[in-house]
XYZ file of C-alpha atoms in Angstrom:
751
model
C 0.017 0.064 0.248
C 1.534 3.514 -1.407
C 1.634 6.273 1.572
C 0.322 9.446 1.534
C 3.068 12.224 0.052
C 4.416 14.114 2.392
C 4.637 17.373 2.496
C 7.878 19.467 0.580
C 9.048 20.976 3.865
C 9.051 17.053 5.446
C 11.089 15.950 2.317
C 13.719 18.391 3.867
C 13.401 16.622 7.467
C 13.773 13.089 6.029
C 16.715 14.269 3.574
C 18.782 15.223 6.570
C 18.189 11.976 8.164
C 19.766 10.936 4.760
C 22.659 13.179 4.616
C 23.484 12.132 7.963
C 24.317 8.406 6.808
C 25.236 9.490 3.260
C 27.838 11.864 4.263
C 29.817 10.098 6.818
C 31.707 8.125 4.348
C 32.780 11.197 2.317
C 33.553 12.845 5.464
C 36.072 10.069 6.634
C 37.589 9.856 3.472
C 37.777 13.897 3.533
C 40.236 13.234 6.846
C 41.750 10.514 5.377
C 43.141 13.060 2.617
C 45.115 15.419 4.996
C 42.561 16.264 7.901
C 42.768 13.235 9.855
C 44.756 12.862 13.044
C 47.691 11.059 11.598
C 51.442 11.662 11.093
C 51.626 11.926 7.209
C 49.346 13.044 4.350
C 49.197 13.562 0.734
C 47.900 16.343 -1.297
C 47.528 16.229 -4.995
C 51.438 17.813 -5.471
C 53.121 17.235 -1.897
C 53.578 14.276 0.518
C 54.145 15.380 4.087
C 54.961 13.806 7.080
C 55.627 14.983 10.840
C 58.730 13.289 12.074
C 60.618 13.548 15.360
C 64.142 13.148 16.735
C 64.659 12.462 20.305
C 67.378 10.158 20.715
C 67.178 10.255 24.403
C 63.362 10.215 24.747
C 60.975 13.064 25.644
C 62.629 14.694 29.295
C 62.954 18.477 30.456
C 66.461 19.347 29.077
C 66.958 16.524 26.657
C 66.968 17.450 22.828
C 63.999 17.214 20.836
C 63.237 18.454 17.300
C 60.358 17.870 15.415
C 60.127 18.401 11.529
C 57.880 18.749 8.563
C 59.278 16.280 5.670
C 57.944 17.109 2.323
C 58.175 15.127 -0.687
C 57.133 17.219 -3.670
C 55.985 15.738 -7.144
C 58.443 16.203 -9.979
C 58.596 19.991 -11.320
C 56.741 21.166 -8.388
C 58.076 23.380 -5.333
C 57.503 24.867 -2.157
C 59.491 28.105 -0.743
C 61.787 29.531 1.520
C 61.554 31.893 4.506
C 62.166 34.378 1.843
C 60.251 33.011 -1.409
C 61.835 35.828 -3.579
C 59.637 37.577 -6.318
C 56.756 35.681 -5.810
C 55.379 32.778 -3.587
C 55.009 32.503 0.159
C 56.842 30.540 2.656
C 55.354 27.550 4.579
C 53.903 28.227 7.601
C 53.491 25.663 10.487
C 50.971 26.444 13.477
C 52.059 23.540 16.599
C 49.696 22.518 18.989
C 51.591 20.926 21.917
C 50.737 20.213 25.683
C 52.100 22.406 28.857
C 55.726 22.265 29.018
C 56.663 21.919 25.457
C 57.578 25.381 23.315
C 58.181 25.223 19.366
C 61.385 27.499 18.228
C 61.366 29.038 14.573
C 62.204 26.639 11.379
C 65.897 25.946 11.099
C 65.732 26.346 7.299
C 67.893 24.786 5.080
C 69.501 26.511 2.241
C 67.300 26.602 -0.570
C 68.066 26.613 -4.697
C 67.301 29.251 -6.940
C 64.452 28.629 -9.025
C 63.809 30.828 -12.167
C 60.460 31.180 -13.691
C 60.465 33.386 -16.719
C 62.057 36.967 -15.457
C 61.459 35.709 -11.705
C 63.561 34.446 -9.397
C 62.471 32.361 -5.953
C 63.913 31.063 -3.560
C 62.897 27.390 -2.720
C 62.942 23.541 -2.429
C 62.344 20.748 -5.064
C 62.534 17.180 -4.683
C 62.450 16.125 -0.358
C 63.032 18.397 2.465
C 62.859 18.560 5.758
C 62.041 21.766 7.504
C 63.303 21.166 11.472
C 61.929 23.001 14.458
C 63.590 22.727 17.647
C 61.504 22.521 20.623
C 62.107 23.292 24.112
C 61.195 20.767 27.168
C 60.432 22.638 29.997
C 60.523 21.569 34.002
C 56.664 21.651 33.860
C 56.300 19.131 30.733
C 54.263 16.031 32.016
C 53.297 13.359 29.817
C 49.598 11.854 29.601
C 48.492 9.232 32.074
C 49.718 6.498 29.281
C 53.305 7.577 29.200
C 52.618 9.202 25.943
C 52.449 12.839 24.625
C 50.519 14.070 21.902
C 51.602 16.879 19.293
C 49.798 18.407 16.594
C 50.713 20.343 13.481
C 48.404 22.322 11.220
C 50.849 22.958 8.126
C 50.235 25.384 5.185
C 52.258 26.255 1.971
C 52.157 27.038 -1.747
C 53.326 24.458 -4.286
C 54.087 25.538 -7.770
C 55.196 24.711 -10.871
C 54.169 27.523 -13.367
C 50.626 27.469 -11.716
C 50.834 27.610 -8.137
C 48.130 26.293 -5.470
C 47.758 26.535 -1.610
C 47.639 23.379 0.362
C 47.547 22.429 4.025
C 47.258 19.482 6.248
C 46.839 18.658 9.657
C 49.363 16.153 11.275
C 49.124 14.342 14.638
C 51.486 11.855 16.651
C 51.351 10.327 19.602
C 54.613 9.916 21.215
C 55.971 7.135 24.172
C 57.843 9.912 26.363
C 60.673 7.234 27.649
C 60.873 5.811 24.372
C 63.735 6.801 21.899
C 62.825 8.332 18.554
C 65.595 8.030 15.603
C 64.121 6.670 12.880
C 64.242 9.883 10.645
C 67.925 10.458 11.974
C 69.423 10.776 8.587
C 66.906 13.330 7.377
C 67.895 15.488 10.295
C 71.177 14.820 9.680
C 70.734 15.879 5.981
C 68.694 18.836 6.876
C 71.280 20.053 9.550
C 74.174 19.812 7.070
C 72.429 22.233 4.836
C 71.335 24.879 7.042
C 73.736 27.757 6.830
C 76.669 27.894 9.274
C 77.434 30.819 11.752
C 80.834 31.696 12.813
C 82.196 34.747 14.815
C 84.859 34.710 12.439
C 82.711 35.921 9.587
C 82.037 39.663 9.223
C 80.046 41.823 6.974
C 78.883 45.402 6.172
C 76.287 46.811 4.152
C 76.908 50.593 2.782
C 74.239 52.756 0.879
C 75.526 54.102 -2.136
C 75.568 57.615 -3.098
C 72.731 57.122 -5.674
C 70.190 55.380 -3.112
C 69.506 52.554 -5.343
C 72.216 50.119 -4.690
C 74.155 48.782 -1.370
C 77.481 47.535 -1.085
C 78.606 44.674 0.783
C 81.771 43.119 2.140
C 82.350 39.973 3.825
C 85.623 38.857 5.492
C 86.035 35.568 7.233
C 84.973 33.155 4.272
C 86.659 29.565 4.272
C 89.312 29.186 1.636
C 87.098 26.972 -0.437
C 85.001 29.863 -1.034
C 87.697 32.633 -1.961
C 87.944 33.175 -5.331
C 84.560 31.384 -6.173
C 81.237 33.183 -7.425
C 78.668 33.096 -4.506
C 74.755 32.708 -4.440
C 73.155 35.490 -2.534
C 69.832 34.546 -0.590
C 68.452 37.542 1.336
C 66.491 37.045 4.189
C 64.432 39.927 3.859
C 61.491 39.475 0.928
C 61.538 43.350 0.081
C 64.880 44.588 -0.081
C 66.384 43.571 -2.940
C 65.464 42.989 -6.492
C 65.896 39.052 -6.327
C 65.603 38.872 -10.033
C 69.037 41.179 -10.940
C 71.104 38.402 -10.589
C 69.699 36.995 -13.910
C 70.954 40.052 -15.575
C 74.165 41.712 -14.505
C 72.603 44.563 -12.582
C 74.444 43.337 -9.434
C 78.252 42.296 -9.272
C 80.438 40.690 -6.891
C 84.419 40.251 -6.803
C 87.025 39.226 -4.446
C 90.166 41.613 -3.181
C 92.544 39.007 -1.758
C 90.285 37.159 1.008
C 87.434 39.936 1.077
C 84.461 39.069 -0.817
C 82.497 42.473 -2.285
C 79.196 42.874 -3.878
C 77.118 45.610 -5.353
C 73.682 45.011 -5.113
C 70.192 46.896 -6.424
C 67.868 47.781 -3.973
C 63.988 46.760 -4.523
C 61.145 49.251 -5.992
C 59.074 48.115 -2.501
C 61.823 48.231 0.086
C 61.017 49.658 3.466
C 62.950 51.800 5.783
C 66.591 51.348 6.621
C 67.108 48.773 9.077
C 70.056 48.713 11.555
C 71.168 45.036 10.004
C 70.494 43.180 7.571
C 70.717 38.959 7.579
C 71.871 37.028 4.500
C 72.965 33.789 3.373
C 76.063 33.341 0.847
C 76.227 29.708 -0.734
C 78.836 28.296 -2.728
C 77.620 26.459 -5.596
C 78.195 22.766 -6.120
C 81.131 21.863 -8.238
C 80.323 21.872 -12.276
C 76.393 23.194 -11.701
C 74.644 26.544 -11.029
C 72.166 27.429 -7.629
C 69.230 27.231 -10.110
C 70.095 23.222 -10.500
C 70.457 22.573 -6.774
C 71.316 23.751 -3.395
C 74.706 24.972 -2.520
C 77.169 22.615 -1.456
C 77.978 25.093 1.519
C 76.340 28.113 3.122
C 77.124 30.879 5.562
C 74.706 33.079 7.362
C 75.672 36.119 8.121
C 74.176 39.607 9.871
C 75.837 42.906 8.567
C 75.129 46.171 9.893
C 74.025 48.740 7.543
C 75.712 52.287 7.146
C 73.791 54.863 5.916
C 69.963 55.716 4.739
C 68.343 54.589 1.759
C 64.698 56.230 1.044
C 61.741 53.944 1.825
C 59.399 53.254 -1.350
C 56.208 54.924 -0.848
C 54.552 52.476 -3.235
C 52.881 50.982 -0.153
C 51.192 53.595 1.439
C 47.590 54.626 1.296
C 47.180 58.182 -0.681
C 45.084 60.685 1.174
C 42.324 60.441 -1.427
C 42.221 56.562 -1.175
C 42.071 56.716 2.719
C 39.223 59.355 2.414
C 37.490 57.152 -0.293
C 37.942 54.047 2.007
C 36.218 55.857 4.850
C 33.345 57.335 2.612
C 32.575 53.503 1.519
C 32.094 52.656 5.270
C 30.128 55.466 6.125
C 27.549 55.851 2.895
C 26.691 52.290 2.769
C 23.433 52.745 1.044
C 24.906 54.593 -1.945
C 27.813 52.430 -3.274
C 29.010 55.085 -5.776
C 28.740 57.772 -3.107
C 32.725 59.221 -3.094
C 32.158 61.963 -0.658
C 33.649 61.733 2.847
C 32.205 60.637 5.877
C 29.956 63.209 7.878
C 30.886 63.399 11.480
C 28.351 63.286 14.165
C 29.687 60.465 16.547
C 27.220 58.187 17.943
C 24.263 59.917 15.912
C 26.163 59.194 12.887
C 26.557 55.700 13.187
C 23.401 55.055 14.496
C 21.769 56.510 11.830
C 24.553 54.612 9.734
C 23.268 51.356 11.774
C 19.439 52.025 11.118
C 20.296 52.667 7.057
C 22.391 49.262 7.134
C 19.320 47.435 8.777
C 16.750 48.710 6.273
C 19.012 47.936 3.736
C 19.231 44.150 4.895
C 15.567 43.924 4.930
C 15.108 45.181 1.286
C 17.773 42.694 0.496
C 15.983 40.063 2.235
C 12.757 40.956 -0.133
C 15.071 40.811 -2.884
C 16.248 37.344 -2.322
C 12.910 35.972 -3.248
C 13.281 36.891 -6.791
C 16.644 35.295 -7.091
C 16.493 31.953 -9.465
C 18.408 29.646 -6.700
C 15.492 30.433 -4.445
C 12.605 29.819 -6.818
C 11.965 25.793 -6.240
C 11.758 26.512 -2.183
C 9.622 29.144 -2.676
C 7.154 27.375 -5.139
C 6.825 24.419 -2.667
C 6.099 26.886 -0.085
C 3.161 28.318 -2.107
C 2.221 24.876 -2.691
C 1.842 24.379 1.277
C -0.506 27.263 1.453
C -2.794 25.558 -0.877
C -2.607 22.418 1.321
C -3.727 24.372 3.936
C -7.044 25.586 2.214
C -9.080 27.888 4.548
C -7.687 26.382 7.754
C -6.154 29.836 8.673
C -4.989 29.029 12.300
C -2.494 26.254 10.441
C -1.700 29.472 7.961
C -0.651 31.723 10.570
C 1.158 29.442 12.862
C 2.863 28.192 9.568
C 3.770 31.708 8.737
C 5.135 32.591 12.065
C 7.415 29.272 12.117
C 8.574 29.881 8.547
C 9.488 33.423 9.518
C 11.519 32.137 12.751
C 12.987 29.815 10.691
C 14.480 31.964 8.118
C 15.235 34.631 11.087
C 17.066 32.126 13.178
C 18.945 30.779 10.128
C 20.458 33.959 9.044
C 21.197 34.986 12.475
C 22.798 31.264 13.025
C 24.936 32.139 9.854
C 26.019 35.716 10.600
C 27.202 34.420 14.100
C 29.314 31.714 13.007
C 30.506 34.272 10.395
C 31.572 36.354 13.521
C 32.687 33.957 15.835
C 35.123 32.540 12.890
C 36.336 36.070 12.033
C 36.803 36.641 15.523
C 39.107 33.612 15.976
C 41.525 34.825 13.276
C 39.605 33.373 9.788
C 39.768 35.504 6.745
C 35.960 34.966 5.852
C 32.665 36.850 4.117
C 29.104 36.192 3.761
C 28.813 33.313 1.455
C 31.735 31.326 3.280
C 29.774 28.221 3.574
C 29.834 27.710 -0.549
C 33.697 28.175 -0.560
C 33.956 24.697 0.314
C 33.275 21.631 -2.075
C 32.118 19.323 0.334
C 28.921 21.607 1.237
C 28.376 21.948 -2.520
C 28.159 18.196 -3.026
C 25.880 18.227 0.270
C 23.380 20.555 -1.269
C 23.883 18.841 -4.382
C 22.701 15.488 -3.021
C 20.216 17.117 -0.904
C 18.380 18.787 -3.914
C 18.875 15.291 -5.965
C 17.272 13.503 -3.402
C 13.982 16.208 -3.151
C 13.718 16.426 -7.025
C 13.352 12.404 -7.249
C 10.671 12.498 -4.283
C 8.938 15.510 -6.086
C 9.160 13.542 -9.683
C 7.130 10.514 -7.974
C 10.364 8.248 -8.037
C 9.958 7.111 -4.454
C 7.945 8.371 -1.118
C 9.758 8.510 1.984
C 7.495 6.510 3.946
C 8.202 3.385 1.766
C 11.664 3.728 3.358
C 11.405 5.229 6.781
C 9.411 3.564 9.893
C 5.989 5.020 10.016
C 6.701 7.016 13.325
C 9.099 8.781 11.289
C 7.300 9.458 8.127
C 4.399 10.975 9.629
C 6.478 13.401 11.827
C 5.291 16.258 9.751
C 1.653 15.469 10.631
C 2.239 15.666 14.108
C 4.405 18.506 14.422
C 3.082 20.790 11.297
C 4.952 23.864 12.875
C 8.167 22.155 13.038
C 7.792 21.349 9.795
C 7.324 24.987 8.697
C 10.245 25.941 10.645
C 12.580 23.627 8.763
C 10.882 25.262 5.207
C 12.623 28.638 6.241
C 15.927 26.633 6.870
C 15.881 25.166 3.702
C 14.925 28.351 2.273
C 17.961 30.273 3.951
C 20.500 27.226 2.784
C 19.973 28.231 -0.874
C 19.346 31.725 -0.592
C 22.392 32.596 1.715
C 24.748 32.769 -1.623
C 22.527 34.697 -3.752
C 23.844 38.344 -2.586
C 20.983 40.508 -3.793
C 21.490 44.446 -4.475
C 21.605 46.419 -1.455
C 22.858 43.595 0.686
C 26.646 43.808 0.021
C 26.789 47.604 1.972
C 24.869 46.045 4.401
C 26.599 43.048 5.096
C 30.042 44.462 5.072
C 28.955 47.524 7.455
C 27.619 44.596 9.791
C 30.938 42.397 10.165
C 32.220 45.699 11.714
C 29.802 46.322 14.378
C 29.604 44.929 17.972
C 27.844 41.457 17.763
C 24.396 42.314 18.655
C 23.942 45.243 16.053
C 25.568 42.746 13.605
C 23.177 40.040 14.412
C 20.133 42.401 14.034
C 21.169 43.252 10.563
C 21.022 39.329 9.664
C 18.020 38.861 11.211
C 16.616 41.359 8.931
C 17.515 39.723 6.418
C 15.629 36.851 7.433
C 12.387 38.989 8.225
C 12.652 40.325 4.557
C 12.772 37.183 2.734
C 10.248 35.812 5.039
C 7.492 38.769 4.868
C 5.956 38.463 1.766
C 4.818 34.475 3.458
C 4.194 36.123 6.722
C 1.709 38.874 5.262
C -0.052 36.013 3.027
C -0.509 33.498 5.979
C -2.091 36.762 7.818
C -4.060 38.023 5.314
C -6.775 35.958 4.447
C -7.865 38.066 1.128
C -4.136 37.820 -0.171
C -4.629 33.788 -0.565
C -8.126 34.190 -2.650
C -6.040 34.013 -5.751
C -4.683 30.613 -4.964
C -6.396 27.741 -6.665
C -8.005 25.557 -4.295
C -6.777 22.216 -3.461
C -7.308 19.678 -6.267
C -5.607 17.094 -8.725
C -3.556 20.116 -9.887
C -1.287 19.886 -6.974
C -0.064 16.617 -7.827
C 0.987 17.646 -11.247
C 2.390 21.125 -9.487
C 4.658 18.915 -7.296
C 6.149 16.749 -10.453
C 6.520 19.896 -12.215
C 8.414 21.311 -9.175
C 11.410 18.418 -9.766
C 12.417 20.169 -12.519
C 13.543 23.468 -10.746
C 15.144 21.129 -8.037
C 17.202 19.184 -10.417
C 18.195 22.875 -12.367
C 19.446 23.771 -8.925
C 21.814 20.698 -8.874
C 22.893 21.550 -12.507
C 23.911 25.072 -10.901
C 25.706 23.485 -7.911
C 27.597 21.001 -10.199
C 28.911 24.061 -12.316
C 29.776 26.141 -9.515
C 31.884 22.568 -7.971
C 33.188 22.449 -11.416
C 34.718 26.134 -10.950
C 36.275 25.254 -7.321
C 37.703 21.477 -8.591
C 37.576 21.441 -12.286
C 36.052 19.059 -14.307
C 37.271 15.921 -12.636
C 35.354 16.813 -9.630
C 32.304 17.540 -11.790
C 32.496 13.912 -13.169
C 33.233 12.481 -9.581
C 30.041 14.368 -8.661
C 27.767 12.995 -11.420
C 29.065 9.651 -10.580
C 28.040 9.727 -6.984
C 24.666 11.417 -7.660
C 23.901 8.472 -10.654
C 25.011 5.800 -8.146
C 22.366 7.289 -5.296
C 19.702 7.601 -7.363
C 20.224 3.852 -8.478
C 20.144 2.929 -5.187
C 16.904 4.997 -4.167
C 15.145 3.600 -7.118
C 16.539 0.276 -6.221
C 14.771 0.611 -2.958
C 11.112 1.121 -4.291
C 11.002 -2.424 -5.869
C 9.757 -5.089 -4.287
C 10.708 -8.618 -2.444
C 14.241 -9.922 -2.513
C 15.234 -7.836 -6.003
C 14.760 -4.845 -3.748
C 17.623 -6.061 -0.861
C 19.594 -7.869 -3.532
C 20.011 -4.833 -6.193
C 19.604 -2.317 -3.255
C 22.680 -4.218 -1.531
C 24.977 -4.012 -4.693
C 24.271 -0.258 -5.236
C 25.083 0.339 -1.762
C 28.272 -1.441 -1.880
C 28.863 0.431 -5.030
C 28.118 3.966 -3.675
C 30.209 2.704 -0.802
C 33.379 2.258 -2.872
C 32.742 5.170 -4.866
C 32.885 7.855 -2.114
C 36.164 7.453 -0.353
C 37.466 6.753 -4.329
C 36.112 10.132 -5.741
C 36.645 11.832 -2.529
C 40.100 13.402 -3.655
C 38.708 14.714 -7.111
C 36.204 17.000 -5.313
C 39.086 18.418 -3.147
C 41.506 19.303 -5.503
C 41.638 23.260 -6.475
C 42.892 24.094 -10.011
C 44.992 27.092 -10.906
C 43.541 30.300 -10.151
C 43.906 31.191 -13.872
C 41.692 28.694 -15.189
C 39.049 28.926 -12.713
C 39.151 32.955 -13.530
C 39.325 32.469 -17.211
C 36.778 29.786 -17.591
C 33.855 32.223 -15.238
C 32.473 34.748 -18.348
C 32.658 35.379 -22.066
C 35.146 37.845 -23.109
C 37.751 36.885 -20.351
C 40.606 37.526 -22.991
C 40.581 41.117 -21.836
C 40.665 40.159 -17.891
C 43.468 38.979 -16.090
C 43.841 37.475 -12.693
C 43.650 40.050 -9.521
C 46.451 40.117 -7.078
C 47.021 43.028 -4.698
C 50.533 43.408 -5.906
C 49.606 43.477 -9.481
C 46.705 46.180 -8.642
C 49.556 48.194 -6.992
C 51.715 47.832 -9.772
C 49.462 48.921 -12.833
C 48.365 51.917 -10.439
C 52.039 52.982 -9.970
C 52.450 52.934 -13.639
C 49.364 55.059 -14.046
C 47.232 52.732 -15.653
C 43.468 52.518 -14.326
C 41.829 49.471 -13.030
C 38.736 47.924 -12.747
C 38.222 44.774 -10.478
C 35.407 42.301 -10.365
C 34.943 40.593 -7.103
C 33.364 37.824 -7.925
C 32.497 33.909 -7.221
C 31.422 31.329 -9.183
C 28.082 30.442 -6.430
C 27.403 34.015 -7.270
C 23.820 34.439 -9.224
C 24.030 38.049 -9.400
C 27.835 38.174 -10.361
C 27.289 35.344 -13.234
C 24.427 37.845 -14.480
C 26.737 40.825 -14.691
C 29.378 38.982 -16.107
C 26.972 38.111 -19.411
C 25.289 41.195 -19.648
C 26.921 44.628 -18.561
C 30.324 43.104 -18.296
C 30.295 41.595 -21.876
C 28.674 44.734 -23.441
C 30.355 45.707 -26.306
C 30.238 49.637 -25.973
C 31.404 48.801 -22.274
C 34.481 46.541 -23.175
C 35.117 49.425 -25.785
C 35.364 52.047 -23.425
C 37.440 50.309 -20.892
C 39.706 49.707 -24.429
C 39.672 53.454 -25.178
C 40.735 54.550 -21.874
C 43.510 51.643 -21.348
C 41.506 50.215 -18.379
C 42.988 46.988 -16.969
C 40.428 44.546 -16.254
C 41.010 42.490 -12.936
C 38.770 39.388 -11.876
C 38.966 38.641 -8.161
C 37.655 35.067 -8.214
C 36.266 34.504 -4.275
C 35.030 31.116 -5.500
C 37.354 29.285 -3.342
C 38.356 31.238 0.447
C 41.339 33.856 -0.238
C 42.285 35.915 2.725
C 43.780 38.490 0.101
C 40.647 38.994 -1.486
C 38.818 38.976 2.099
C 41.030 41.773 3.074
C 40.672 43.731 0.177
C 36.663 43.847 0.554
C 36.851 44.749 4.068
C 38.899 47.631 2.756
C 35.657 48.571 0.607
C 33.637 48.392 3.705
C 31.895 44.972 1.976
C 31.616 41.422 3.223
C 30.420 39.702 0.125
C 30.415 39.471 -3.715
C 29.633 41.054 -5.999
C 31.644 44.177 -5.752
C 33.065 46.351 -8.663
C 35.707 49.267 -8.240
C 36.886 51.867 -10.563
C 40.625 52.817 -10.047
C 42.478 55.491 -11.090
C 45.934 57.236 -9.992
C 45.463 60.325 -8.113
C 41.780 59.672 -7.982
C 39.403 58.373 -5.534
C 38.157 54.746 -6.073
C 34.564 54.421 -7.121
C 32.728 51.695 -5.945
C 29.582 51.159 -8.179
C 26.465 48.962 -6.978
C 26.035 45.235 -6.991
C 23.627 45.075 -9.966
C 25.618 47.220 -12.470
C 24.184 48.893 -15.814
C 26.353 49.554 -18.813
C 25.471 53.373 -18.155
C 26.673 52.795 -14.492
C 30.107 52.099 -16.076
C 30.220 54.463 -18.694
C 29.548 56.953 -16.271
C 32.323 56.295 -13.798
C 34.614 55.641 -16.689
C 33.911 59.564 -17.821
C 35.148 60.807 -14.538
C 38.785 59.336 -14.976
């Protein structure tokens, strides 16, 4: 006997139970790929292992050294403490018990890595980054005689493209046992560390032109004398690293004294009292670009004289005033007037305007395509209740409470993560590919149910299947939660300014703005539930509801198409294929469970085993991050004119006198995609950009990028889309979220 169809909201309730079971295995697979508490992990380009050197056990006063052992894929590399012209050094965050204290990385000397006209310093092949640990007298092992040490390691791995990666590692060590399995690797790392000698002295002197310094070094050992040495500055922005690729720097020997003339960087800061550098002796018959030096020496040399610090990194008064204006004038993004004074009254007024902006933004969310499937089945729920006004009103209040609580909960999570140091903004949840996968699974199951492929009552105990009948208010509340789940990444007009302002406010005021978003989104349905006259246009319950229910399956599956496209921007085509394979296996399993008799259980068991095998097998393809350039280049038509954004490139272009237009975007932002295919692809707009020599930069926030988050914060925003026109000597112009060609042309006329 077939069971009665569940309400659309009850579908969400049942799907949550399915997701708890179905996502357990992918979560476990994700753990295995780098998040599990283990001493080793593998990313697509690097194998990492947490290793220990404690020959006399772990006790106060005994030597203890930990290390991160990295094994790179061929042609890939990570970076030294000074990455050079590009790149980022590896960072290690330790989780150690009281009594243990981690020191700094004892960096082995790197090799020079030349990429085009750039010179970087990094490591290829296998490298151990040792970290000395201090075991204090207050150290106490666990009750079982062991100690647990955790490490969160982050690095940038590059070939031509660069990919940020990270792993979580942990070891549990018996304190009374000797640990020396990796003694050879620690010995090799120690041999590659630069030597320090009191007999080695040096001195920098600023040249009269203020653009170069000279360095004299005495006390170098005999094997180095007369040889051409490699130069490794520990300060990132003091010297022009790529100068050694040409002849813009010279070195010579005057007896036993080594002399060098070194060009200063255009990004140099103030003159320090001393500079730390490493000099390397190349392996005989090879260059330092082929392998690390055979020997190296570290020198801390005082600086005589003063150079003028570069001014490029400073914010001009016009830019500072414009950023302050953007923060104060949140409801008119094109305004560039300075903020009005007025103390607390002005701040209170800005908060009330941001609150109104949040309410309006929530109302506009109901017009976003990604929200349509949920809102359509909500209207179906109104028709089902018919003339039962009490049920209508309770359902409307519960739905409103669900949206308000969900938006406030997301806002509270965002504020808490930012307070903990995470660089996140609105829509952060969809920057995680596993969240995309979970939503795609949820909407696939909902779509199959709406299409009549299965009924939850066939697969769940009758007590669970009838929960929505016994708890209609909870059913309506969960519908609000579902609506927020798909609506939150759709940043509608007026929301960006309000949310950007909210994250800088005290928690109570910020949460009020998030709650206003939820109230605005639920307001039309709250009014419908309390105004009987507004419901008269809805048809009476009847057979049409079954047809409408099946028709709603297609918007649900269309949402899956959108989510799959978003995942493709994050993980590449392999990630799309992996998700489709999982959804196909899941759909087949659901269909098998609708069969009768032994066929149901035999075929269901086979398909369940297939799904269980696919989850850990395909999980790596759902985590891999493709090159940022590929993600940006595939996001819209006309991308040949666009370049990936970086703060360094933006600064360089403005220093050269070129205006810049920055598109802060993300694949999961529907408004962003609409603007790309309309205004930002308009021939007249593109021609105007070209005629005025404007460089187009695209800041792709599909995956988490702290640099983009920081840039949005400077503009007083917390989500995308954001469009900014920058010109040398002029205040930046921040355009509205839904831009028209006339808006862009008017902004261009002012430069």
